[in-house]
């Protein structure tokens, strides 16, 4: 039994680690939208494992030690093999709408990724079915292994390339096979060792099938690497992304530079995150070399405020820091989350960057922007957030749809509170066709001003646009006449168009970069008006302000606009819609179909399950509710912990680690207690009571924690990082502890009274998780994370009501 | 419960194993065919290439009667019907009316500019990848951009971002001379050899940094930047003739693009205009009127 438990620990660790690594690998090679593919494939694989054991040969469970050995060995081999084959599939996701072959290639990805997760799922289900009496203990090893897998792989991401991590995952699976083989025979152990050695050698860097991420040719890195004399100066890996440092004489990254600029441009090195996110490092002798930065829309801030103390959020390679200094900033506080980016500019590129990050007037803070603003007590003259896109949990590899805690009403209010009375918050966005994210930013700012008690928001905002970018400036105080005149002068001299400033008239707009209609001006006037709700409702995209509870600034999709788009542009509407949302919808559809098929299949096919006379619907409902609710709560807490801890990777890691490990502990402790309290009817009463008490505890603690996070959030965020990590653990641990009890408790009773339903129950739980992973995201986007958590708590209450029929 | 007969069980296993074996074969050998074909163009004799002519030679040739595309390559006589259909359905139907542009689009064999694996889809209504993160634009975009430049037989055109050279070839059908620069050497080399093979003697291509334009041939009547750029290079604005037009795309080649038209008036004053969104004309009425409901 102990060997099986250790093997399950290792297999669970390998499976979860594989999920995280695959998301990372696909974010580099393709885009983060593939997270859904991986998450749903992983959970589908787990669930299918349950079904396979239910309908498959009985020998699988009878000879469970050999079966476990076989499938764990298959897991070890399949991890690198599947990845290697995937890199040979010419998937070009951007061609999906035109090239039908791409659907086939995407399906090939799906099927290939399914294999290792299926092997892991079979292993776990076999163990639960064969050793159901030890369900509590096994559940502990299962959960603890998963938690350890996530924590270890996130830590290893700082040390290894993703390709190496795949081999590491494979090694863990082989280790599990070795342990099981030792329990059977020495020959088997020797064979396993040989197989593992060959596999790892073949797929190693020196081997004939070396693993290498094939980066999509549609990503920026492919283009920049192909430039003449391009050099890749450095590659860094971390959970926050892969960084490539590209130097080429022809690189010029100055988004939205005015067409009136006639001077020279400084030489640049690009730091490219995950092969696509670009940040520039400038080479300059003195600040006169950076004259071009005065010809960008964001430069207006430095014409409105002289010698300011500046805070740059998302400093990256330092372009905005250089701009601030070139335009006479007194001091710059540069906040950058990725320590490796800071390290590159500070160390390796220091000479090229003209010592930018080592200057006395520049202070570098390695922190997430929102978190820094929350904790700092300093006040600034200018806070600059330029072209900074979301860096969310998606980058850490889980639950992607670009949550952003920087572009919410609460974040804007916070930023405004860190400004001196006449200070400025400057936000720059790229223009999109049709207009959406600059309008959403404007709407969010307007709402933040209103909720901060500003009566006339229009007097506090200036917005200008170039041919490619738009910048919004917000001040806690109304802009003075002098500032307004300076803004008009600045825009006219650089051929930038005014979108909004106090006292603006329609004829002042749309003069230099001409649109058919002054759509930006008209839209912001409607956002500022009292009937803005009508405008938000009628606009083709979702440009309602984002909030902390629904932090999806980058979600612009509206279902009701979809039929119009399809009618208006038959066959070609997709580029106008929002890919992320549609990919997620497709994943949910697929997840529901697959779940339905695989849950119903055993009912139709397997005689033993068909033979069970009663309790099937209750079993279905109970385990489905548990799977759904567990996942929903986990997602809700990941979001809250990310905000609290102020770092997406640590937020996700702490939450997952805490949920998985403490759920395992809950299972283990409850198993012992139930054993002691065993009464008549095979522990029926104590099981029912245990689940009911658990549900009560989960609901009480859950609601308590939602309240704590809502009202005590400010003081908690002010703590140091270790303290916040500890608080994060303390908040999630008790909840997770109780959440670990209902599943093994009921499973044990099902094993006693309706043994054939055990693998089926595992499968249902797995499939509920598949659906919940995507459905939860839909609910979070449309209803918010608080409602999502409340739905999950209701699920636990319902499960407590049903449990009597499950264990009877 | 009755035990399953051993033979029946064996049969089941046999079927399962056969299925798995077939699946494994498809997985292992399938991708072999799926792997991107290695594609290279035949190497050309550089000495015979007009694109390698010196500046003096170019000057001399310009003084003489301007060369015209030869149209003798067999590609010009292939897939004519597809080109006609492409123009009728994708371009004319979307209100590109310039007769010269339509004739050029009917003439240039687009299939000679795409990769081997995309030959079948050469005339489809969408862009195609050509490698190095670059694309050959959707036919409608090419026609629309060309029409926006208002070319005539005396125009001199500068193109930045040769790519496959399809856009250059279309311009060359109308304009007197086209100068095209590609930053990625491999693409520039293949474009040069392709242009030579197809007989485009009035197109002069070279590998280089398009940022600085082509100083020896200034000023240009029209400049076309075919790759989405984060800035409009100042030297190119200077190389544009007063009264000239420059066009460039903003946005992803696969997503919604905005074409930006820059004009320089006779006094040298610059204005720009978004021709948005060019690809889907019906969208304009909807989204640019912000208060219009989808239901309306």
PDB file of C-alpha atoms in Angstrom, chain B residues 69 91 96 100-101 104-105 108-114 130 135-151 157-175 177-182 191 194-195 198 200 202-205 222-227 247-249 257 259:
ATOM      1  CA  UNK B  69       6.520  43.603 -67.690  1.00  0.00           C
ATOM      2  CA  UNK B  91     -12.446  43.152 -55.517  1.00  0.00           C
ATOM      3  CA  UNK B  96     -12.560  48.881 -56.151  1.00  0.00           C
ATOM      4  CA  UNK B 100      -5.963  49.909 -64.221  1.00  0.00           C
ATOM      5  CA  UNK B 101      -5.985  48.223 -60.829  1.00  0.00           C
ATOM      6  CA  UNK B 104      -3.397  44.515 -63.021  1.00  0.00           C
ATOM      7  CA  UNK B 105      -5.082  42.157 -60.586  1.00  0.00           C
ATOM      8  CA  UNK B 108      -0.529  39.177 -62.162  1.00  0.00           C
ATOM      9  CA  UNK B 109      -0.379  35.410 -61.505  1.00  0.00           C
ATOM     10  CA  UNK B 110      -0.810  35.393 -57.723  1.00  0.00           C
ATOM     11  CA  UNK B 111      -0.139  31.671 -57.591  1.00  0.00           C
ATOM     12  CA  UNK B 112       3.459  32.357 -58.634  1.00  0.00           C
ATOM     13  CA  UNK B 113       3.966  34.354 -55.421  1.00  0.00           C
ATOM     14  CA  UNK B 114       2.789  31.883 -52.799  1.00  0.00           C
ATOM     15  CA  UNK B 130       5.118  33.365 -46.664  1.00  0.00           C
ATOM     16  CA  UNK B 135       2.239  37.405 -45.337  1.00  0.00           C
ATOM     17  CA  UNK B 136       1.075  37.933 -48.868  1.00  0.00           C
ATOM     18  CA  UNK B 137      -1.915  40.214 -48.334  1.00  0.00           C
ATOM     19  CA  UNK B 138      -5.491  39.373 -49.128  1.00  0.00           C
ATOM     20  CA  UNK B 139      -6.146  40.207 -52.842  1.00  0.00           C
ATOM     21  CA  UNK B 140      -8.683  42.845 -51.883  1.00  0.00           C
ATOM     22  CA  UNK B 141      -6.165  44.621 -49.624  1.00  0.00           C
ATOM     23  CA  UNK B 142      -3.599  44.656 -52.426  1.00  0.00           C
ATOM     24  CA  UNK B 143      -6.142  46.115 -54.850  1.00  0.00           C
ATOM     25  CA  UNK B 144      -7.429  48.630 -52.322  1.00  0.00           C
ATOM     26  CA  UNK B 145      -3.950  49.839 -51.395  1.00  0.00           C
ATOM     27  CA  UNK B 146      -2.971  50.139 -55.041  1.00  0.00           C
ATOM     28  CA  UNK B 147      -6.129  52.080 -55.869  1.00  0.00           C
ATOM     29  CA  UNK B 148      -5.542  54.402 -52.895  1.00  0.00           C
ATOM     30  CA  UNK B 149      -2.153  55.372 -54.326  1.00  0.00           C
ATOM     31  CA  UNK B 150      -3.790  56.698 -57.540  1.00  0.00           C
ATOM     32  CA  UNK B 151      -0.994  55.461 -59.757  1.00  0.00           C
ATOM     33  CA  UNK B 157       6.661  53.887 -56.591  1.00  0.00           C
ATOM     34  CA  UNK B 158       8.651  52.908 -53.529  1.00  0.00           C
ATOM     35  CA  UNK B 159       7.576  49.785 -51.687  1.00  0.00           C
ATOM     36  CA  UNK B 160       8.930  48.981 -48.229  1.00  0.00           C
ATOM     37  CA  UNK B 161       8.506  45.315 -47.346  1.00  0.00           C
ATOM     38  CA  UNK B 162       8.753  43.354 -50.593  1.00  0.00           C
ATOM     39  CA  UNK B 163       7.629  40.096 -49.021  1.00  0.00           C
ATOM     40  CA  UNK B 164       6.557  37.846 -51.858  1.00  0.00           C
ATOM     41  CA  UNK B 165       6.750  40.804 -54.339  1.00  0.00           C
ATOM     42  CA  UNK B 166       3.113  40.384 -55.344  1.00  0.00           C
ATOM     43  CA  UNK B 167       2.234  43.963 -54.410  1.00  0.00           C
ATOM     44  CA  UNK B 168       5.268  45.228 -56.326  1.00  0.00           C
ATOM     45  CA  UNK B 169       4.196  43.244 -59.379  1.00  0.00           C
ATOM     46  CA  UNK B 170       0.680  44.681 -59.245  1.00  0.00           C
ATOM     47  CA  UNK B 171       2.068  48.229 -58.983  1.00  0.00           C
ATOM     48  CA  UNK B 172       4.493  47.491 -61.816  1.00  0.00           C
ATOM     49  CA  UNK B 173       1.583  46.705 -64.118  1.00  0.00           C
ATOM     50  CA  UNK B 174       0.413  50.312 -63.772  1.00  0.00           C
ATOM     51  CA  UNK B 175       3.383  52.471 -62.774  1.00  0.00           C
ATOM     52  CA  UNK B 177       8.948  51.965 -62.123  1.00  0.00           C
ATOM     53  CA  UNK B 178       8.717  50.261 -58.779  1.00  0.00           C
ATOM     54  CA  UNK B 179      11.560  50.230 -56.260  1.00  0.00           C
ATOM     55  CA  UNK B 180      11.106  47.691 -53.527  1.00  0.00           C
ATOM     56  CA  UNK B 181      13.126  46.974 -50.391  1.00  0.00           C
ATOM     57  CA  UNK B 182      12.943  43.932 -48.147  1.00  0.00           C
ATOM     58  CA  UNK B 191      11.478  37.923 -54.455  1.00  0.00           C
ATOM     59  CA  UNK B 194      10.767  35.475 -58.787  1.00  0.00           C
ATOM     60  CA  UNK B 195      10.426  38.921 -60.339  1.00  0.00           C
ATOM     61  CA  UNK B 198       8.276  36.458 -64.315  1.00  0.00           C
ATOM     62  CA  UNK B 200       9.118  42.242 -64.246  1.00  0.00           C
ATOM     63  CA  UNK B 202      10.504  47.608 -64.255  1.00  0.00           C
ATOM     64  CA  UNK B 203      10.733  46.416 -60.680  1.00  0.00           C
ATOM     65  CA  UNK B 204      14.004  46.992 -58.852  1.00  0.00           C
ATOM     66  CA  UNK B 205      14.347  45.021 -55.665  1.00  0.00           C
ATOM     67  CA  UNK B 222       3.766  56.981 -54.102  1.00  0.00           C
ATOM     68  CA  UNK B 223       5.150  54.998 -51.183  1.00  0.00           C
ATOM     69  CA  UNK B 224       3.618  51.799 -49.958  1.00  0.00           C
ATOM     70  CA  UNK B 225       4.612  50.192 -46.676  1.00  0.00           C
ATOM     71  CA  UNK B 226       3.280  46.666 -46.698  1.00  0.00           C
ATOM     72  CA  UNK B 227       4.244  45.519 -43.202  1.00  0.00           C
ATOM     73  CA  UNK B 247      -0.145  54.081 -47.495  1.00  0.00           C
ATOM     74  CA  UNK B 248       0.551  51.656 -44.666  1.00  0.00           C
ATOM     75  CA  UNK B 249      -1.427  49.138 -42.653  1.00  0.00           C
ATOM     76  CA  UNK B 257      -6.555  46.162 -40.269  1.00  0.00           C
ATOM     77  CA  UNK B 259      -5.017  51.307 -43.606  1.00  0.00           C
TER      78      UNK B 259
END
